[in-house]
mmCIF file of C-alpha atoms in Angstrom:
data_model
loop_
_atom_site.group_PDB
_atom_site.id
_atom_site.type_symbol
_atom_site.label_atom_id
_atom_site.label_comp_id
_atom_site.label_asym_id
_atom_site.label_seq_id
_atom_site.Cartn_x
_atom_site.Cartn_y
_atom_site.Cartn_z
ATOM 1 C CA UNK Q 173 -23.634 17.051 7.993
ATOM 2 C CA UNK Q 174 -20.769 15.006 7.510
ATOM 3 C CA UNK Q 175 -18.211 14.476 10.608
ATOM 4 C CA UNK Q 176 -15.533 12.667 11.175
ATOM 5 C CA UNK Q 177 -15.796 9.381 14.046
ATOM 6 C CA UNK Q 178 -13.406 7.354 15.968
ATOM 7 C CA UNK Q 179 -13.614 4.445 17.421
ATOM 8 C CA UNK Q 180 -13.446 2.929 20.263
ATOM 9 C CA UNK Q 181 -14.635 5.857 22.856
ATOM 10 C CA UNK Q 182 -12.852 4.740 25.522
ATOM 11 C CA UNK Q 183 -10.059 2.129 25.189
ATOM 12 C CA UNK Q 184 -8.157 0.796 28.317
ATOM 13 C CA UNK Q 185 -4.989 -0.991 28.098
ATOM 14 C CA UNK Q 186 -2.021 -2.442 30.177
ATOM 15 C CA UNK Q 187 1.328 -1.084 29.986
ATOM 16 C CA UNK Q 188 3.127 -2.727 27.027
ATOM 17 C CA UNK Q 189 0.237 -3.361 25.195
ATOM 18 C CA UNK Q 190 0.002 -2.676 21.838
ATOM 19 C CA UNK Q 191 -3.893 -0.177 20.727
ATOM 20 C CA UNK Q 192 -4.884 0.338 17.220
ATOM 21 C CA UNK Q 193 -7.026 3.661 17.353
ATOM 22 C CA UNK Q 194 -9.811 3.760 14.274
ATOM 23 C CA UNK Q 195 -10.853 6.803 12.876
ATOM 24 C CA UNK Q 196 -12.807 7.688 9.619
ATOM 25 C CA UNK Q 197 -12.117 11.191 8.078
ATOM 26 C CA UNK Q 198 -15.115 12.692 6.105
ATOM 27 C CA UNK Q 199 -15.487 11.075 2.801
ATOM 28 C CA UNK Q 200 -13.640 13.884 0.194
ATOM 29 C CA UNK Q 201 -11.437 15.143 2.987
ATOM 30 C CA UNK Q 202 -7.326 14.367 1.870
ATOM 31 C CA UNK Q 203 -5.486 15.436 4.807
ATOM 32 C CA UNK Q 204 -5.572 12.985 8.075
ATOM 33 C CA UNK Q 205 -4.275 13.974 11.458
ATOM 34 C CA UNK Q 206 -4.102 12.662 14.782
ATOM 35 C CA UNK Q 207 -3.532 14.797 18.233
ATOM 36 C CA UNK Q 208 -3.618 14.019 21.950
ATOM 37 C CA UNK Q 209 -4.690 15.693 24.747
ATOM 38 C CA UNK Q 210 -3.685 14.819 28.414
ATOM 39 C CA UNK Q 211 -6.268 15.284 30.652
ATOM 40 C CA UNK Q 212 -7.017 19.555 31.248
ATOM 41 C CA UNK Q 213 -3.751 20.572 29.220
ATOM 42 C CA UNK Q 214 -3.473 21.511 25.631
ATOM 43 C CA UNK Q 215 -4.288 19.613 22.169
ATOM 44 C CA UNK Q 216 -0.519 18.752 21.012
ATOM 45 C CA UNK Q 217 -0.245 17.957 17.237
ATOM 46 C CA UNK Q 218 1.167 13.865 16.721
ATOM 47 C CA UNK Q 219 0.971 13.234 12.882
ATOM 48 C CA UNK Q 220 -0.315 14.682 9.967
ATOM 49 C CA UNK Q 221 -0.764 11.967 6.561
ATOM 50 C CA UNK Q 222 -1.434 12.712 2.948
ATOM 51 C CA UNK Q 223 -1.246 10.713 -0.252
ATOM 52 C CA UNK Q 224 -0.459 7.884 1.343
ATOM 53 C CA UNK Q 225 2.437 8.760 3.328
ATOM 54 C CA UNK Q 226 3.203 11.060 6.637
ATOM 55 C CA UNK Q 227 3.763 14.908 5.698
ATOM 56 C CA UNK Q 228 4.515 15.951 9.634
ATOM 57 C CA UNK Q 229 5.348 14.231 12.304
ATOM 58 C CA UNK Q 230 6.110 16.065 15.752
ATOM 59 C CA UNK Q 231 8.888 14.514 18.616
ATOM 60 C CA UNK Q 232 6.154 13.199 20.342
ATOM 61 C CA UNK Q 233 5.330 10.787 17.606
ATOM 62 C CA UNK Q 234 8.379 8.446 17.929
ATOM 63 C CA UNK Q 235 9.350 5.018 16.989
ATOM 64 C CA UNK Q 236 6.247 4.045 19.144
ATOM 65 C CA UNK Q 237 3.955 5.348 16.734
ATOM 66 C CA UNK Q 238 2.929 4.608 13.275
ATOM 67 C CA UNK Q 239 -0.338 5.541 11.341
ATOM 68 C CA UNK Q 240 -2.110 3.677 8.651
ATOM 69 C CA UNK Q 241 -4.787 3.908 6.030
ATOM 70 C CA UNK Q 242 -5.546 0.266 5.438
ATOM 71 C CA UNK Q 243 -8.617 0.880 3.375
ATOM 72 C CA UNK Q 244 -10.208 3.801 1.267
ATOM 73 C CA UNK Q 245 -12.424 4.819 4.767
ATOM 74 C CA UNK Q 246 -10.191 3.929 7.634
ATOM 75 C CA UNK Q 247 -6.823 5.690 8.997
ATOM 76 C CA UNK Q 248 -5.635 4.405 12.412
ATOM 77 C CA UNK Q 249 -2.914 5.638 14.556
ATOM 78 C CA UNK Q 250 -1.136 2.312 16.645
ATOM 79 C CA UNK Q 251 0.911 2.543 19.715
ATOM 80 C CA UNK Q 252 2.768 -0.460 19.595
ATOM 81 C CA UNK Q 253 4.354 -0.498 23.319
ATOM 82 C CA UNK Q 254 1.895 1.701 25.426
ATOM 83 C CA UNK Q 255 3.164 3.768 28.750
ATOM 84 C CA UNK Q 256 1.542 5.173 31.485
ATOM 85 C CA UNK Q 257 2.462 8.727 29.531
ATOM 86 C CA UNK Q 258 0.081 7.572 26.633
ATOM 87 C CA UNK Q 259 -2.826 7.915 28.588
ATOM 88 C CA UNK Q 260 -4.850 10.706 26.911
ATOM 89 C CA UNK Q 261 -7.913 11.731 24.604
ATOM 90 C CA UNK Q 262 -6.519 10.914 21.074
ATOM 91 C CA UNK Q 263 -8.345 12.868 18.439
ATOM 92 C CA UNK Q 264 -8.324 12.409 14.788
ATOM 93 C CA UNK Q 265 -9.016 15.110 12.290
ATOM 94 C CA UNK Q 266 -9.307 15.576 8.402
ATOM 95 C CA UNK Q 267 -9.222 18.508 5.917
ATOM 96 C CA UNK Q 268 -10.430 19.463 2.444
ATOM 97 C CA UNK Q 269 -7.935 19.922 -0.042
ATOM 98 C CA UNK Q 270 -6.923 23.388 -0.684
ATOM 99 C CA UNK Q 271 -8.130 24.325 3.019
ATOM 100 C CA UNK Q 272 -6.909 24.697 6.029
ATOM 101 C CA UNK Q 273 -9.942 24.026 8.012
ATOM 102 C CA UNK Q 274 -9.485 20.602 10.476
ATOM 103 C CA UNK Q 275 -12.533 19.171 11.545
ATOM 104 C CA UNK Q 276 -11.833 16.892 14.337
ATOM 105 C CA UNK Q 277 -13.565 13.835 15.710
ATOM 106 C CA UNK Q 278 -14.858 13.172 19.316
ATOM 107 C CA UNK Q 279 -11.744 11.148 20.531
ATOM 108 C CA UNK Q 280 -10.880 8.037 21.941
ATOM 109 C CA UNK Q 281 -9.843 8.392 25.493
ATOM 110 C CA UNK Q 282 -6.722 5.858 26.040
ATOM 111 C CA UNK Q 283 -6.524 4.795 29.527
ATOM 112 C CA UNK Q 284 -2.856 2.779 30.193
ATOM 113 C CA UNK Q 285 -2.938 0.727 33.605
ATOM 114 C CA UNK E 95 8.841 30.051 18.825
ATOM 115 C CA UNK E 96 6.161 27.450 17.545
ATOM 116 C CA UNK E 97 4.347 28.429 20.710
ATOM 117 C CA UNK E 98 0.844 30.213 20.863
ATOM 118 C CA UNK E 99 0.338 31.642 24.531
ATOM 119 C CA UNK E 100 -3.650 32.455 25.779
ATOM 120 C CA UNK E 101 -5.134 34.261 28.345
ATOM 121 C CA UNK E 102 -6.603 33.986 30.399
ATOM 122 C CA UNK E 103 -6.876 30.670 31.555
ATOM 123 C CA UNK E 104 -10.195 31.312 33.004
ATOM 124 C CA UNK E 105 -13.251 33.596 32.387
ATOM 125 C CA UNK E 106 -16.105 34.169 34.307
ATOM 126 C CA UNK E 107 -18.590 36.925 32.396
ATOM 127 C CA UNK E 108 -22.578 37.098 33.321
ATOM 128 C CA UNK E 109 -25.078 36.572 30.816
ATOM 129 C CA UNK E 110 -25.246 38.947 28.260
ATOM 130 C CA UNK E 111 -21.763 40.571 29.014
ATOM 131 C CA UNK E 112 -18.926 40.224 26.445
ATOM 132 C CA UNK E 113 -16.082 37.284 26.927
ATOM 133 C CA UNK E 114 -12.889 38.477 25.142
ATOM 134 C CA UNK E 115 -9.565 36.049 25.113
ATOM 135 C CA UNK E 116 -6.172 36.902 23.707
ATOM 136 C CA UNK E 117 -3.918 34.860 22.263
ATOM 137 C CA UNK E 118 -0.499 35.819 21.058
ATOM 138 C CA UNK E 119 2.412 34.255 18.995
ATOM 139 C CA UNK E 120 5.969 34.941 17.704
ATOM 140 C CA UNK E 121 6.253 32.845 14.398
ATOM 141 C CA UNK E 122 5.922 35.188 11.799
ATOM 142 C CA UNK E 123 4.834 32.415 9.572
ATOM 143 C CA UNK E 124 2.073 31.287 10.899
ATOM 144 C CA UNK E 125 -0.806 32.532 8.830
ATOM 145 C CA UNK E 126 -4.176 30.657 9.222
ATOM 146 C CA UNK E 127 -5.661 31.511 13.049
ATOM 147 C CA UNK E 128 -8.824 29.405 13.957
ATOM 148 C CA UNK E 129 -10.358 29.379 17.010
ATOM 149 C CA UNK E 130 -12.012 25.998 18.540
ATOM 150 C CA UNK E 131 -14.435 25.462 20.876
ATOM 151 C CA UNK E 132 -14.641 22.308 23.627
ATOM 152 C CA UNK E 133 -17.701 21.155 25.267
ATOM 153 C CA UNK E 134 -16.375 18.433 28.361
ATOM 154 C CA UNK E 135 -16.296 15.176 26.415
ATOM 155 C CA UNK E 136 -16.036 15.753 22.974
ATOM 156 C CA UNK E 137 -13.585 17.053 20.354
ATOM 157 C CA UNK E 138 -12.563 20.523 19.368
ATOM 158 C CA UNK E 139 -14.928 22.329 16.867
ATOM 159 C CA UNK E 140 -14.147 24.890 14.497
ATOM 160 C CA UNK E 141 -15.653 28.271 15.462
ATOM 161 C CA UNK E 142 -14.437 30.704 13.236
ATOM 162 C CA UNK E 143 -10.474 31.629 11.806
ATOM 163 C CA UNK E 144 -9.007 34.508 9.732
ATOM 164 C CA UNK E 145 -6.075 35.066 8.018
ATOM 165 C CA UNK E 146 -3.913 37.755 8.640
ATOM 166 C CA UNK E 147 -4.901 39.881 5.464
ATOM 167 C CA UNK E 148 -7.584 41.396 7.284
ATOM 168 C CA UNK E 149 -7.739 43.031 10.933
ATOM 169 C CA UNK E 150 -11.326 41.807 11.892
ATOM 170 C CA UNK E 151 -13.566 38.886 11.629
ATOM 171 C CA UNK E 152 -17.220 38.644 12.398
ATOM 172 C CA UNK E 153 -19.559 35.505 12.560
ATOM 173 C CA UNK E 154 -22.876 36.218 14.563
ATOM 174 C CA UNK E 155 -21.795 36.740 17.967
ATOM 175 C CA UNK E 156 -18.349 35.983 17.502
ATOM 176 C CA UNK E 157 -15.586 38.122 16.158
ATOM 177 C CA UNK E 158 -11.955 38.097 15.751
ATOM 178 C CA UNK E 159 -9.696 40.822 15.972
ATOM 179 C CA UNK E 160 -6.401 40.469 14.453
ATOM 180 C CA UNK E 161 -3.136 42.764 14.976
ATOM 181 C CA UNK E 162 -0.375 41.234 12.894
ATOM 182 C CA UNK E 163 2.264 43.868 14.097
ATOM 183 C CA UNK E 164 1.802 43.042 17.771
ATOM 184 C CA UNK E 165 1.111 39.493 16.610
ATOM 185 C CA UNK E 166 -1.801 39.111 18.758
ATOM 186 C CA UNK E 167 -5.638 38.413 17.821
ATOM 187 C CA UNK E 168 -8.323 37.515 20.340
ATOM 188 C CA UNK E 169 -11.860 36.119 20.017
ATOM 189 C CA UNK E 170 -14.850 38.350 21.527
ATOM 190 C CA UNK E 171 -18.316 36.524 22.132
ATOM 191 C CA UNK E 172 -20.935 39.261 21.868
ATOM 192 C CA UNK E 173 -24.233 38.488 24.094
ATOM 193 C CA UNK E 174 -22.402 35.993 25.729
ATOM 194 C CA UNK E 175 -24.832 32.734 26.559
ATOM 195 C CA UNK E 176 -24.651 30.120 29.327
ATOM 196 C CA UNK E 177 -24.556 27.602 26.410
ATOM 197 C CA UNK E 178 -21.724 29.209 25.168
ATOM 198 C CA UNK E 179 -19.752 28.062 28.563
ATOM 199 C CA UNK E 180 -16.499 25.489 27.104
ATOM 200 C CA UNK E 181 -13.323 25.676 26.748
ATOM 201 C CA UNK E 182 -11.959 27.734 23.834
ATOM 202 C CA UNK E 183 -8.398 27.252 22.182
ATOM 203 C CA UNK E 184 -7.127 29.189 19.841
ATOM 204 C CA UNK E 185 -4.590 28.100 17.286
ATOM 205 C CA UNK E 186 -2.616 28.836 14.443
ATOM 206 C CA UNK E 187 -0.933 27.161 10.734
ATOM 207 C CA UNK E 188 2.166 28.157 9.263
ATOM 208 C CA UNK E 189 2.112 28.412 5.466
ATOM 209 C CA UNK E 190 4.671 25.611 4.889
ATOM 210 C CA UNK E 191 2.368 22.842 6.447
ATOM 211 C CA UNK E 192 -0.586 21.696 8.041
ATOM 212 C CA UNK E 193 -0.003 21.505 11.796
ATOM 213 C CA UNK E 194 -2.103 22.925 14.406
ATOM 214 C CA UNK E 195 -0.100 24.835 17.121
ATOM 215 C CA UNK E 196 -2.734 25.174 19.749
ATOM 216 C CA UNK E 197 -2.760 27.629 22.837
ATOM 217 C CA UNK E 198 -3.520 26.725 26.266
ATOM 218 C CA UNK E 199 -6.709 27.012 26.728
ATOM 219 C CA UNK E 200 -9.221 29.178 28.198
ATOM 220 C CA UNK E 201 -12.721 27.629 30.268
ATOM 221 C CA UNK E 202 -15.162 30.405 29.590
ATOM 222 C CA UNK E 203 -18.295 29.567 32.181
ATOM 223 C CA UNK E 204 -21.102 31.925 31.900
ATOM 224 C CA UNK E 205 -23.433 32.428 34.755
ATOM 225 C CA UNK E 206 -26.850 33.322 34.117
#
């Protein structure tokens, strides 16, 4: 069954660094998303991308943020100055057209130090 | 108003017994209502959803009941299994986009 993967698993990072999270939706999926999850609270919504462009963004995904889909497989989300507050299980997730059904990915936990 | 609000937070329910969780919302708009389930570790998977066109939902063991006056549904989990022990989040899509608003969060453990 297709599914959709991220990579890395785990990712650690120092304050200020810049990540680039990878993720590859199922093949003839059209809608891309990313959400985060702090450690044993809720899955909160970031960004959702289609044709080529973002379609939602929420106020957690600020100027820090930006999302990419540099190839026909690949759509990454980069945090180009990281906090201590990024820290958290970022999960990507894709959609068939015409359906709202999101399948997500396992995550890449983001560890800032 | 975006919010989605589950109880409760934790369940314990013996093998066999019936695990029931309740979610609730205000936004009238919202009108796609999955439920995903979390094993430790891993990402959220789709369990079952309904729309609110219909009151009930059933997928093996699982069903959803839906009450679009109170604005309420909740997942049961018939024959409840120690495998079936995770963390289950409900959620919800308004018809003008794609966004998940997720509830809190509820870590069924089942003993056996």
């Amino acid at each position: 069954e297709p599914e959709v993967t991220q990579t890395p698993s785990h990712q650690v990072t120092q304050m200020g660094q810049e990540v680039i999270l990878r993720c590859v939706p199922i093949s003839n999926h059209l809608y891309f998303y990313w959400y985060r999850q702090i450690l044993g609270q809720k899955v909160e919504f970031l960004v959702s991308f289609y044709n080529n462009e973002i379609s939602e963004k929420s106020e957690i995904f600020d100027d820090q943020f930006s999302v990419e889909r540099p190839d026909g497989s690949n759509f990454t989300l980069k945090i180009r100055s990281t906090k201590l507050e990024d820290s958290a299980m970022y999960f990507c997730a894709s959609s068939p057209p015409g359906n709202n059904e999101q399948f997500f990915g396992p995550g890449t936990r983001l560890t800032v130090l | 108003q975006q919010q989605v609000k589950q109880s409760p937070q934790s369940l314990i329910v013996q093998k066999g017994g019936i695990s029931i969780i309740n979610c609730a919302y205000e936004n009238t708009a919202f009108d796609y209502f999955p439920w995903y389930q979390q094993f430790p570790g891993k990402g959220p998977a789709l369990l079952i959803a309904i729309r609110p066109d219909v009151s009930e939902k059933k997928e093996g063991r699982f069903t959803i009941s839906f009450n679009k006056s109170a604005k309420q549904f909740s997942l049961h989990i018939m024959d409840s299994q120690p495998g079936d022990s995770a963390t289950y989040f409900c959620a919800a899509i308004n018809n003008a986009g794609n966004m998940l608003t997720f509830g809190g969060g509820t870590r069924l453990m089942v003993k056996p």
